[in-house]
Short mmCIF file of C-alpha atoms and ligand atoms in Angstrom, two decimals:
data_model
loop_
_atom_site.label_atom_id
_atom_site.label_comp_id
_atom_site.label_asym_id
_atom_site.label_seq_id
_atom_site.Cartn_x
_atom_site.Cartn_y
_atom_site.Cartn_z
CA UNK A 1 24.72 18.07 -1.35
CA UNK A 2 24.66 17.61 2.52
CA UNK A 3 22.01 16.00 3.56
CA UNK A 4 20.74 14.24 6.43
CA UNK A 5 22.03 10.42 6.41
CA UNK A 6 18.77 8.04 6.15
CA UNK A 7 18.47 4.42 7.02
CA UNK A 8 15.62 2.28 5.69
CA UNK A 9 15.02 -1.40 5.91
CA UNK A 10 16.23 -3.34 2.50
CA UNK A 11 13.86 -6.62 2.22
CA UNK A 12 16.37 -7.62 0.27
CA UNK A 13 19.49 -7.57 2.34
CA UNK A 14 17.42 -7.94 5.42
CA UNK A 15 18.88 -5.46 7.27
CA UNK A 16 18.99 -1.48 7.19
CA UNK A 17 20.73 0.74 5.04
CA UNK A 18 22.02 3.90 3.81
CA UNK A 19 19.86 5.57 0.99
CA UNK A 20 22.35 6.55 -1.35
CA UNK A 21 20.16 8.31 -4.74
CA UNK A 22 20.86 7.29 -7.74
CA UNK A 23 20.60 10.86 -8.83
CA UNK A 24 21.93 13.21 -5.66
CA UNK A 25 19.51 14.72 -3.67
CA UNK A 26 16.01 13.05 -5.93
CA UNK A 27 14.93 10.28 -4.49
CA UNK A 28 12.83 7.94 -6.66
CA UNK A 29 10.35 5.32 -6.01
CA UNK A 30 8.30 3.07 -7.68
CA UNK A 31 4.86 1.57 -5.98
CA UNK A 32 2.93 -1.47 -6.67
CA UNK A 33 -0.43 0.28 -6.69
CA UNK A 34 -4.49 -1.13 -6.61
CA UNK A 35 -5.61 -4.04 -9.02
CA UNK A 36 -8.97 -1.93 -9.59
CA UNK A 37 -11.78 -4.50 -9.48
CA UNK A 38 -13.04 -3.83 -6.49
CA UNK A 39 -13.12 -1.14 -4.03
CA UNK A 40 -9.25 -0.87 -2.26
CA UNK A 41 -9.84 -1.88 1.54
CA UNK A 42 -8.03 0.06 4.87
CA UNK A 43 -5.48 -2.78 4.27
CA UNK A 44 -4.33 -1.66 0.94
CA UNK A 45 -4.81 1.88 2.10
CA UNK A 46 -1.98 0.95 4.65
CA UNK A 47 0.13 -0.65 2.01
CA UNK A 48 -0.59 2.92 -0.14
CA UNK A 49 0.81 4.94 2.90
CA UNK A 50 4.33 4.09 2.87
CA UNK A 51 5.40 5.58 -0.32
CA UNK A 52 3.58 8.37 1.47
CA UNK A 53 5.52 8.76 4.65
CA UNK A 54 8.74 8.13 2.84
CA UNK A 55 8.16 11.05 0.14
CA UNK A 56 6.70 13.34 3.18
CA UNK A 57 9.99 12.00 5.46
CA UNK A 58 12.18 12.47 2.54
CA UNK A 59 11.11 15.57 1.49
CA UNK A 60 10.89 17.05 5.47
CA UNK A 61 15.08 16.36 5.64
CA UNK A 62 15.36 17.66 2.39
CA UNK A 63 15.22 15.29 -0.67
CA UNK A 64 13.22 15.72 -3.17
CA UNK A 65 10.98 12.95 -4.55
CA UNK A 66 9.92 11.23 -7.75
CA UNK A 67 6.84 8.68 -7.44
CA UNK A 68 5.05 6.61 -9.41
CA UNK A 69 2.20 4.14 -9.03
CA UNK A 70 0.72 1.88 -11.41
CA UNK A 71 -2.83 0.73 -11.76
CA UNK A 72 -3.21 -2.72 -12.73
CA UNK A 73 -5.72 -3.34 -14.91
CA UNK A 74 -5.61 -6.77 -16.45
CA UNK A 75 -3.05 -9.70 -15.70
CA UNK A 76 -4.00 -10.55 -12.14
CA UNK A 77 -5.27 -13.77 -11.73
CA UNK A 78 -7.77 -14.86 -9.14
CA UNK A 79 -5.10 -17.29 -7.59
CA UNK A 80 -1.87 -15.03 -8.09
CA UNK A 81 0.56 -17.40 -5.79
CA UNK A 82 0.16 -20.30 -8.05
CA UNK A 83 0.07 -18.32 -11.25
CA UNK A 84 -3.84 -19.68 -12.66
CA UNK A 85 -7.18 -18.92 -12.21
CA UNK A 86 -9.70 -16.39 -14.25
CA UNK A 87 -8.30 -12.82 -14.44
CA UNK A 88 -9.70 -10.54 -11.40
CA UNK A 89 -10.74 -7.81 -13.72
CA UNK A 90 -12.92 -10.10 -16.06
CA UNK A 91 -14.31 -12.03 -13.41
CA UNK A 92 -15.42 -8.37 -11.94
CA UNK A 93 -16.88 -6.92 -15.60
CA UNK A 94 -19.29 -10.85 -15.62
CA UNK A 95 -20.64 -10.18 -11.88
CA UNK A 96 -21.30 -6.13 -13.12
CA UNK A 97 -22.12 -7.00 -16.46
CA UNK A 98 -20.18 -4.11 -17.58
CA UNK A 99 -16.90 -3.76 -19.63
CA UNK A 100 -13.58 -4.31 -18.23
CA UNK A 101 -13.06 -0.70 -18.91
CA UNK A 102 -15.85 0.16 -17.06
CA UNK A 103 -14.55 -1.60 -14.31
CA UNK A 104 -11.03 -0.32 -14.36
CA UNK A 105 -12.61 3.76 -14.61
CA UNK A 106 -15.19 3.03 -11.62
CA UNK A 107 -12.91 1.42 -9.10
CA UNK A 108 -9.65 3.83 -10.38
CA UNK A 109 -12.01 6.99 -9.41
CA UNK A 110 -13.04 5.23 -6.26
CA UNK A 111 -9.16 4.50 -5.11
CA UNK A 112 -8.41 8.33 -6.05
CA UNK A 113 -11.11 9.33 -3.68
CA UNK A 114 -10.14 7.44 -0.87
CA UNK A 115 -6.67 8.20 -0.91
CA UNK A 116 -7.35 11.21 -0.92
CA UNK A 117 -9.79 11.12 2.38
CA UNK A 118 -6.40 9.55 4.06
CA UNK A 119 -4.26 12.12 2.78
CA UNK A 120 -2.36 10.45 0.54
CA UNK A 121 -0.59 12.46 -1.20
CA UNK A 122 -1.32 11.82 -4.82
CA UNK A 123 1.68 10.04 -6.88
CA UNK A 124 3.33 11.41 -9.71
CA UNK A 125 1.95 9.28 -12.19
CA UNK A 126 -0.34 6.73 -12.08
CA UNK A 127 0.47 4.43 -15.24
CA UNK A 128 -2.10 1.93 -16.43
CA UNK A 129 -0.71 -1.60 -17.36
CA UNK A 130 -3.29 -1.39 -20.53
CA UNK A 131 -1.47 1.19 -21.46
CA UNK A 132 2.33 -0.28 -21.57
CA UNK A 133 1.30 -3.56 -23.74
CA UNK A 134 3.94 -2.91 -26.07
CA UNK A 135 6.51 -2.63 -24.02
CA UNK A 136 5.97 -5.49 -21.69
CA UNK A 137 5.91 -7.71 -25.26
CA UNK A 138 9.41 -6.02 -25.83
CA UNK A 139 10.64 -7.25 -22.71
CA UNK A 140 9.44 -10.43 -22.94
CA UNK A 141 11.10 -10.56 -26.15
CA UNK A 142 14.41 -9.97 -24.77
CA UNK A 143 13.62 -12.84 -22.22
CA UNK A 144 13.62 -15.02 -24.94
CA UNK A 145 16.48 -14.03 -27.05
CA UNK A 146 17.94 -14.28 -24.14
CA UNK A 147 16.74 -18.07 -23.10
CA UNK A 148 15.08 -16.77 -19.73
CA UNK A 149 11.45 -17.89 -20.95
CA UNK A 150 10.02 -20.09 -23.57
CA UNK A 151 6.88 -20.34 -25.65
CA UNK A 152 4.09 -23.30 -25.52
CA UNK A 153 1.07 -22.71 -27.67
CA UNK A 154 0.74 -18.99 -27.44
CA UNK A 155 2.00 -18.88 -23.79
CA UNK A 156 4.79 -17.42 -22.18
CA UNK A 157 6.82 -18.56 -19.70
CA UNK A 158 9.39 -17.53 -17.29
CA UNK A 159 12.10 -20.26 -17.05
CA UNK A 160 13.23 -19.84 -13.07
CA UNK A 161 16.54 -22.24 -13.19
CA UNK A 162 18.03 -19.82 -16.06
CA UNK A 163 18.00 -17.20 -13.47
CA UNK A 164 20.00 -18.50 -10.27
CA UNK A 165 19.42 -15.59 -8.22
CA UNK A 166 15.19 -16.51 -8.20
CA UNK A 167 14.41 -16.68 -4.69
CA UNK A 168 16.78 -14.37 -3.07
CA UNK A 169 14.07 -11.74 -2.00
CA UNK A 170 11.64 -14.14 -0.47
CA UNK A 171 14.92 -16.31 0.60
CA UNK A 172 12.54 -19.28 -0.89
CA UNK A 173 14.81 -21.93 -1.88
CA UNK A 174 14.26 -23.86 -5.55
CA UNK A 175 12.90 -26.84 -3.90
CA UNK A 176 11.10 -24.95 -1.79
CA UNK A 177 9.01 -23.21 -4.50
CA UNK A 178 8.89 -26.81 -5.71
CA UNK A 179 7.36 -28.03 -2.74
CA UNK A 180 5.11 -25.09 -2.33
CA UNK A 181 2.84 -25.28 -5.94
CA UNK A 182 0.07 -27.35 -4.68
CA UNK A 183 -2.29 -29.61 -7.04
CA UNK A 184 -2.02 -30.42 -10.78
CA UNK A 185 0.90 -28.37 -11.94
CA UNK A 186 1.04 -27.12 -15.50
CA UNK A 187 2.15 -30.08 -17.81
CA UNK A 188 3.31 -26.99 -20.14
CA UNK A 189 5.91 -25.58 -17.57
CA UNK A 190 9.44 -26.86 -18.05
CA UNK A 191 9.21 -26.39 -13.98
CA UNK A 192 6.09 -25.90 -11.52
CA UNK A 193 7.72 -22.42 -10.15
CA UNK A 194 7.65 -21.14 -13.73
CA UNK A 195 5.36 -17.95 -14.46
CA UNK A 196 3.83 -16.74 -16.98
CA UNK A 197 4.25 -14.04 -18.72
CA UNK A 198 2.43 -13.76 -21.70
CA UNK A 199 -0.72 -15.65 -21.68
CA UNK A 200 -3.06 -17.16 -24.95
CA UNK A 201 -6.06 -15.73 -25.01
CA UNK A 202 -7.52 -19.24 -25.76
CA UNK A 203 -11.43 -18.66 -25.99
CA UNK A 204 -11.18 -15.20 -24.02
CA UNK A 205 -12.28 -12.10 -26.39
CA UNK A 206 -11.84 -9.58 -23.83
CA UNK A 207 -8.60 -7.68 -22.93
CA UNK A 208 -6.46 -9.63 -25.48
CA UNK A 209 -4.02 -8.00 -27.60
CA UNK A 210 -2.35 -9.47 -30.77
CA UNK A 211 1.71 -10.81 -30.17
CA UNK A 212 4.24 -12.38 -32.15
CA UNK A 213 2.78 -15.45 -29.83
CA UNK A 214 -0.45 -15.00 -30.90
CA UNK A 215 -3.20 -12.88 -29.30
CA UNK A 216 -3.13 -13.23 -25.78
CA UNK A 217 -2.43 -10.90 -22.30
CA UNK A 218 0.23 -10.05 -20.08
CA UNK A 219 1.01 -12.06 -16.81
CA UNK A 220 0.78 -9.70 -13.64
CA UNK A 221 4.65 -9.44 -12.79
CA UNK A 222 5.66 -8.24 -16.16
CA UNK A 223 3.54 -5.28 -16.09
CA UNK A 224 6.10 -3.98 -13.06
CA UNK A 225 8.78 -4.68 -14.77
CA UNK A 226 7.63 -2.81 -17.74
CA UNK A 227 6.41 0.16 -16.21
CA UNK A 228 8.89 0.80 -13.62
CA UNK A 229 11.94 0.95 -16.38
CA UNK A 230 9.77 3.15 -18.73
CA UNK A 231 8.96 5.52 -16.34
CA UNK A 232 12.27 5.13 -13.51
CA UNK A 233 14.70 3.96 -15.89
CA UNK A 234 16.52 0.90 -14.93
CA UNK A 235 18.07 2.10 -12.34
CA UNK A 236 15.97 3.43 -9.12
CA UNK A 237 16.20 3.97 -5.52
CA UNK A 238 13.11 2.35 -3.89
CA UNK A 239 10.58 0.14 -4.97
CA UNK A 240 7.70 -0.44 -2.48
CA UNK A 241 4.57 -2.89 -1.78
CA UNK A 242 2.82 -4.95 0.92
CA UNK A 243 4.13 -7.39 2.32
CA UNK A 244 2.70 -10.16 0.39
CA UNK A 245 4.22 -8.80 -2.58
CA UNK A 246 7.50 -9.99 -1.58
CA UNK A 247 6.84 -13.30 -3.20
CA UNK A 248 5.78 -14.30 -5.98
CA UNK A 249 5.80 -10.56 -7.61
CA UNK A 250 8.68 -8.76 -6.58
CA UNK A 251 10.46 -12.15 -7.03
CA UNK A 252 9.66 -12.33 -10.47
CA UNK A 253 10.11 -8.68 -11.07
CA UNK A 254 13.53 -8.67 -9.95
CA UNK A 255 13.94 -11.97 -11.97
CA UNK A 256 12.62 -9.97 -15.45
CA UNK A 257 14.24 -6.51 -15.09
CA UNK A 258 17.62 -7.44 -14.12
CA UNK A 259 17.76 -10.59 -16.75
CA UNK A 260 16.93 -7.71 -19.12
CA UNK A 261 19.29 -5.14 -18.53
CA UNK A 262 22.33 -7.43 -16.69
CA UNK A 263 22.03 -5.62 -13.39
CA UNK A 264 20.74 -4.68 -10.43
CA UNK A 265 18.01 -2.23 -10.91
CA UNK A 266 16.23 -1.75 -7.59
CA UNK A 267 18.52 -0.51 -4.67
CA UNK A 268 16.10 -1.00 -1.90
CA UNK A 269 13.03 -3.02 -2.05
CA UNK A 270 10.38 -2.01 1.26
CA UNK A 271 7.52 -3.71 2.39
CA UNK A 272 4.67 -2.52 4.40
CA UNK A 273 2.89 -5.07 7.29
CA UNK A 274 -0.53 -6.46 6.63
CA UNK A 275 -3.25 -5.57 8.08
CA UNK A 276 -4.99 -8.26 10.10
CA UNK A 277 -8.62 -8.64 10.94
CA UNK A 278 -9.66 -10.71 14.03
CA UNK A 279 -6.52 -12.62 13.28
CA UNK A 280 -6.78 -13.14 9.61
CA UNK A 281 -5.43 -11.02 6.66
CA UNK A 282 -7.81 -7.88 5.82
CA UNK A 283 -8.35 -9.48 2.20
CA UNK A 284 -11.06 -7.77 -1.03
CA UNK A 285 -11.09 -11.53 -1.91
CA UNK A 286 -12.17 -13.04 1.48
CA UNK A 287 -14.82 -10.25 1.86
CA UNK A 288 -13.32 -9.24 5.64
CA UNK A 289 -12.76 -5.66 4.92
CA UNK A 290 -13.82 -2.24 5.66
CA UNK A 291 -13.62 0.33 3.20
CA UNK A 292 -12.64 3.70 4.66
CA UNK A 293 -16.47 4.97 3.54
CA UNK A 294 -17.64 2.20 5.63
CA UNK A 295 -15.69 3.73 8.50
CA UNK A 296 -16.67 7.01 7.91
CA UNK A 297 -20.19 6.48 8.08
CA UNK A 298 -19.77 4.75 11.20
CA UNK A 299 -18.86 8.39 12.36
CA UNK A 300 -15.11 8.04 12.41
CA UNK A 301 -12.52 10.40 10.97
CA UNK A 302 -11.04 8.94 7.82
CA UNK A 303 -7.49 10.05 9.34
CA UNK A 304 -8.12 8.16 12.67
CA UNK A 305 -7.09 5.11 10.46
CA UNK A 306 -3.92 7.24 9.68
CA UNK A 307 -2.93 7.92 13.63
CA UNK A 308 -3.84 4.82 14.46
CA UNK A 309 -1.43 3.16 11.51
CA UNK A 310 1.10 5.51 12.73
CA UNK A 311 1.58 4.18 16.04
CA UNK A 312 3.17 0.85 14.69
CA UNK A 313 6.45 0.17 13.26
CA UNK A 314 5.19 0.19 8.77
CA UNK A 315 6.96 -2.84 8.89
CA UNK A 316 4.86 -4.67 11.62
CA UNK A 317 1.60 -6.36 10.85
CA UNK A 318 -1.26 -4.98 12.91
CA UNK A 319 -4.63 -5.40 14.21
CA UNK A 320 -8.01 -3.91 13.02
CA UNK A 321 -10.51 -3.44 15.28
CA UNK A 322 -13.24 -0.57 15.42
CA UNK A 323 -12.29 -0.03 19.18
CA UNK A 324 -8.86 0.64 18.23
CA UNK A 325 -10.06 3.03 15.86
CA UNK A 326 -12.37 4.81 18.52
CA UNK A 327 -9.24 5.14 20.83
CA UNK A 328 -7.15 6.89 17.78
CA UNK A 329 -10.51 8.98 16.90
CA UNK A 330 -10.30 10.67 20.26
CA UNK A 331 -6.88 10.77 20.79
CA UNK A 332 -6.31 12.63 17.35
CA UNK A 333 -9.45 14.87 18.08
CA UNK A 334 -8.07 16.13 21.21
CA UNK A 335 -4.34 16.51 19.87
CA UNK A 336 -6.23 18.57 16.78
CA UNK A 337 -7.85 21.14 20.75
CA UNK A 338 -4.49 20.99 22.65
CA UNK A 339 -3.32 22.61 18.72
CA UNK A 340 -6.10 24.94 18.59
CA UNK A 341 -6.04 26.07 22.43
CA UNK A 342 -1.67 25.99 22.20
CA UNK A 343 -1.89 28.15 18.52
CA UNK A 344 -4.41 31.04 20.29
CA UNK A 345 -1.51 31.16 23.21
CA UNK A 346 0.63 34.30 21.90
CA UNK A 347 4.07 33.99 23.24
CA UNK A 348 7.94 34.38 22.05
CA UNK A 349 8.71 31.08 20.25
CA UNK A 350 11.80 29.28 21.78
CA UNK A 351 13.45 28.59 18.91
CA UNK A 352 16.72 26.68 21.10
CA UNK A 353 13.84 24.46 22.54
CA UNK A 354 12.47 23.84 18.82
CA UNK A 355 15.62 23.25 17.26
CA UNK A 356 16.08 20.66 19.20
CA UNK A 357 12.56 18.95 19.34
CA UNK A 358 12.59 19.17 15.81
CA UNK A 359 16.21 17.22 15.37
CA UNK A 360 14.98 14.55 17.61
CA UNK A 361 11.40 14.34 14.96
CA UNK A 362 14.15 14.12 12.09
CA UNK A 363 15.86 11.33 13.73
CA UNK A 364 13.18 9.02 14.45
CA UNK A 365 11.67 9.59 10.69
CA UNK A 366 15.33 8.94 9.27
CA UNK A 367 15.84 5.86 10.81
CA UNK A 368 13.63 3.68 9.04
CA UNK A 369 10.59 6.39 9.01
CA UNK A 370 10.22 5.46 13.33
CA UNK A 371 6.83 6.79 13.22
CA UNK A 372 5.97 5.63 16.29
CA UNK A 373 8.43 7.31 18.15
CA UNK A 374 7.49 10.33 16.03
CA UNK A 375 4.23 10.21 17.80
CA UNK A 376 5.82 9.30 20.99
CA UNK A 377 7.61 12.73 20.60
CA UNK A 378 4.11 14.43 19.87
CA UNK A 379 2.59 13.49 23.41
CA UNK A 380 6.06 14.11 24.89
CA UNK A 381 5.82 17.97 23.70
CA UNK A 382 2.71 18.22 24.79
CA UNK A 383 3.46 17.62 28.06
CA UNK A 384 6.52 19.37 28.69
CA UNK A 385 6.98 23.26 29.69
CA UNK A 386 7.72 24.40 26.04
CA UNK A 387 5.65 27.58 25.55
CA UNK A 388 2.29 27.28 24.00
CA UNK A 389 3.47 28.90 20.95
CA UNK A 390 6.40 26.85 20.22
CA UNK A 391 4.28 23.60 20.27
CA UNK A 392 1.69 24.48 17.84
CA UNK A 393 4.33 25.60 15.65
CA UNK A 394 6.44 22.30 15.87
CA UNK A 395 3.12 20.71 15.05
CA UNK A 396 2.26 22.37 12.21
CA UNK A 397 5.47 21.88 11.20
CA UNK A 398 5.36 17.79 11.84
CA UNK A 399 2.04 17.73 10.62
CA UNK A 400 3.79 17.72 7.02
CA UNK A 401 4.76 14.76 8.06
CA UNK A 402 1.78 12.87 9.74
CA UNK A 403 -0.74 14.60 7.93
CA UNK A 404 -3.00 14.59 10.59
CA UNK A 405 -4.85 17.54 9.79
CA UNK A 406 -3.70 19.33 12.68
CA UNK A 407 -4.71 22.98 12.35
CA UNK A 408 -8.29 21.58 11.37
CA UNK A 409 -10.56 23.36 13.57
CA UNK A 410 -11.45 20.98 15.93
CA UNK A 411 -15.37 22.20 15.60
CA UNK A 412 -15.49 20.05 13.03
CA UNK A 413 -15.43 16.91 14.72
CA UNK A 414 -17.08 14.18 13.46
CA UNK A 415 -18.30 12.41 16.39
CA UNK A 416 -19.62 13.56 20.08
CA UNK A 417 -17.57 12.77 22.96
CA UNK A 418 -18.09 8.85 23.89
CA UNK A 419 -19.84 8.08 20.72
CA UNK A 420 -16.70 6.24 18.97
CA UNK A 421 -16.53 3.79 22.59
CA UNK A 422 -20.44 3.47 22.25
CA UNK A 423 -19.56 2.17 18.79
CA UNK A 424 -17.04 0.21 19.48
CA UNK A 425 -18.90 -1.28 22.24
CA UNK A 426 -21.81 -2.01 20.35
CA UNK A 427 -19.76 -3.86 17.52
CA UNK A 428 -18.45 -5.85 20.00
CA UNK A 429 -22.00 -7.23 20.62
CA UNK A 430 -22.89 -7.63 17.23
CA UNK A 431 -20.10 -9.92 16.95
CA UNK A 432 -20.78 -11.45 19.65
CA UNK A 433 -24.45 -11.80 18.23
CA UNK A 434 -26.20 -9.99 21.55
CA UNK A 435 -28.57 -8.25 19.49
CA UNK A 436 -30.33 -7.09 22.76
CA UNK A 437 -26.95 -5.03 23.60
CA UNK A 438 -26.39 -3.70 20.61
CA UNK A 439 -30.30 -2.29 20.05
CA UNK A 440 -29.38 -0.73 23.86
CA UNK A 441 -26.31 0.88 22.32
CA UNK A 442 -27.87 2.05 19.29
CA UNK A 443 -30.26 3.88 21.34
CA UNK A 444 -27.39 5.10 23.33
CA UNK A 445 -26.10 6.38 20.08
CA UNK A 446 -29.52 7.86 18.84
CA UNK A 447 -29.34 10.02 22.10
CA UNK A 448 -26.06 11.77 21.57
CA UNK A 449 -27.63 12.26 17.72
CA UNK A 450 -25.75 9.61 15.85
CA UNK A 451 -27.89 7.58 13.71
CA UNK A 452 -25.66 3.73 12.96
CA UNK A 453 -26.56 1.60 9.77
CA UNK A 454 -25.00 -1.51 9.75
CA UNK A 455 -23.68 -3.69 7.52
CA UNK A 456 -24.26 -7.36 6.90
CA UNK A 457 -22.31 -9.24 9.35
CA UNK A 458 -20.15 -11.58 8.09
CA UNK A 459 -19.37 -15.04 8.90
P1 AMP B 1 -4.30 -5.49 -4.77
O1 AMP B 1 -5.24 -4.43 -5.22
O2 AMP B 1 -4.96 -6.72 -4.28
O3 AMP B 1 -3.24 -5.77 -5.82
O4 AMP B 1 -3.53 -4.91 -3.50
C1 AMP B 1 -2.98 -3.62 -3.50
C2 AMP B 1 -1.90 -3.52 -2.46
O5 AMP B 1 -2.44 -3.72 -1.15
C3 AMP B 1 -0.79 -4.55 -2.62
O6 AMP B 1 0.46 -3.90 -2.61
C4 AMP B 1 -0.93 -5.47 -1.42
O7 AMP B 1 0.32 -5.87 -0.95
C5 AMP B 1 -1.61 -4.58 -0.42
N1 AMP B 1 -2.44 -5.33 0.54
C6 AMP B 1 -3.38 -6.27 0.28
N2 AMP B 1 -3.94 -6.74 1.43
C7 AMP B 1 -3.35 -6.07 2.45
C8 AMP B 1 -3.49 -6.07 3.88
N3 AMP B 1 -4.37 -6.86 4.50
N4 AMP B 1 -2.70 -5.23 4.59
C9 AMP B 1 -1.81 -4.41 3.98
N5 AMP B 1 -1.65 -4.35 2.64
C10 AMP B 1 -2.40 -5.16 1.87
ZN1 ZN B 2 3.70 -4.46 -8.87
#
């Protein structure tokens, strides 16, 4: 099949490549997805959007696309880099007093909805790890036949020195890891790096299913591994994740799947940049997030978080702030008019001219899904003499793509002119704590008919 050559960033090699499919012309991709015991934040949404853009990219030059996204339900522990600490979803179900169940359904159907508000385009399938138990005890099975783990009192560990290759994604040396596990390290642990992978249920009742280790529940990592090669196979093209994946989990996932099959069965691992927060991480467990509700009651567009994550590199970490947000608010409001006044415009389209806008769109998105200079190309076209016609046509066409919304009447904006720099502004002083200022601003607000509710500040 002849199709367009793309290049995408390999973690693992640390430098671009050629996607070659598995399978010609299908292009498939597995993606770490939510840990669902608490609401996903703008930060994970960011994460979420790169399988997103690569299926839309993909599928734009003409692959087609196979996706699939688990839900983790049980496994991850509070303190996930040094393998301890309560599971997240328990600790969740105490606070709520409800189920762990109950937890998983409420914060799964809160994920779906905000995806969906950033047009996301849903995944294929959305496996739970509760539901691949079984399997993940097969695997771990094999890890022991093969002498890749050991067992100690109902627990399961991953034995890192039987698998020399540990440390190649992250490029963290042995020692390294060594160095890295701070305080008391597991007596039980032939090595302080080691992870678990099965883990006794000691006094815990909830989430435990019975093993030939005793009851117990799965580690985190295992649940990748276990889902990915029942659903992909062991061989796939992409696997994707945030950044902070990269180490331990993708580590240990590449250490389990290819010590159970004998070979390489990821071809390109990609990682999305964090998202930062007045210089820190955007984190559910630190408590400095916004929720895309949270944004959208503050009057913005849902899908000004898209533009504005579309104007860096996916690779690139980048900065929150609500006055950023304002600035990609307008900006996409008045690219959604310029569509609306170009797509009235009758007028011959020039199809030369679009050919050739639209080869330069399909090389920025094939090499290494450019984004940015996607956009760059939007405000370019919009400025140059291309007829009317031919631009809103290229941008419906791109908006596949972006999924911007583009042909959205622009009637149905969400905020009056200047009210996203009033609230910007007026953030600014709340942070600042000039409460004075910001009662001005909200005023200011109140006048152009937008009514603010704040949350809590937070340290
Ligand atoms: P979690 O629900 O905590 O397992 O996170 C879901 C996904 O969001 C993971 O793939 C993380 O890598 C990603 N993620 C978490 N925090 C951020 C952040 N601040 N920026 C971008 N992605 C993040
Ligand atoms: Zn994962």
């Amino acid at each position: 099949m002849n199709l367009p050559r793309v290049r995408l960033y390999n973690t693992f090699s640390r430098t671009k490549q050629d996607l070659e499919p598995v399978s010609d012309g299908m292009v498939r991709i597995y993606s770490c997805g939510p840990t669902v015991y608490r609401y996903v934040h703008v930060g994970n949404l960011r994460t979420f959007m790169l399988p997103d853009l690569l299926r839309r990219s993909l599928e734009y030059l003409g692959y087609q696309t196979e996706q699939v996204m688990n839900i983790t339900d049980v496994g991850h522990l509070t303190d996930d880099s040094f393998d301890r600490g309560e599971d997240k979803m328990l600790v969740s179900a105490r606070l709520e007093k409800k189920s762990p169940e109950e937890i998983a359904a409420y914060y799964a159907d809160a994920f779906m909805e905000d995806i969906r508000k950033m047009n996301i385009r849903a995944s294929d399938a959305y496996p739970r790890a509760t539901e691949y138990v079984p399997r993940m005890i097969e695997l771990i099975e094999t890890l022991l036949e093969k002498r890749h783990a050991y067992e100690v009192d109902g627990t399961v560990y991953y034995d890192i020195a039987s698998f020399p290759a540990y440390g190649s994604l992250s490029r963290n040396a042995t020692e390294k890891l060594m160095a890295g596990t701070r305080g008391e390290p597991d007596p039980r642990k032939r090595h302080p790096g080691d992870f678990t992978l099965w883990k006794a249920a000691g006094s815990n009742r909830v989430q435990v299913w019975p093993s030939p280790w005793g009851p117990g529940f799965p580690g985190w990592h295992i649940e990748c591994s276990a889902m990915s090669m029942a659903i992909l196979g062991d061989r796939f093209d992409i696997h994707t994740g945030g950044a902070d994946n990269v180490f331990p989990h993708h580590e240990a996932e590449i250490a389990q799947s290819e010590a159970v099959t004998g070979h390489r069965v990821v071809s390109l691992w990609m990682h999305g940049g964090l998202l930062m927060l007045s210089g820190a991480r955007m984190a559910k467990s630190a408590g400095n997030f916004f929720r895309v509700t949270e944004l959208e009651e503050q009057g913005f567009d849902p899908l000004a978080f898209r533009y504005l994550a579309l104007q860096a590199r996916y690779r690139s970490p980048l900065n929150f702030s609500t006055r950023g947000l304002g600035g990609a608010d307008n900006a996409l409001r008045q690219l959604r008019e310029n569509v609306a006044e170009w797509s009235s415009q009758r007028g011959d389209e020039d199809v030369a001219a679009a050919d050739d806008w639209d080869s330069r769109f399909r090389a920025a998105i094939a090499d290494d899904l450019d984004l940015p200079s996607a956009m760059a190309l939007v405000a370019e076209l919009g400025r140059s003499p291309v007829a009317a016609s031919t631009k809103a046509g290229l941008l419906e066409s791109w908006d596949r793509v972006l999924g911007l919304d583009l042909g959205r009447s622009p009637a149905k904006r969400t905020l009056p002119p200047g009210a996203a720099e009033l609230m910007a502004q007026r953030e600014q002083a709340r942070a600042a704590r000039d409460f004075a200022r910001s009662d001005q601003l909200r005023d200011a607000l109140r006048s152009l008919g937008v009514e603010v509710s704040d949350q809590p500040l937070k340290k």
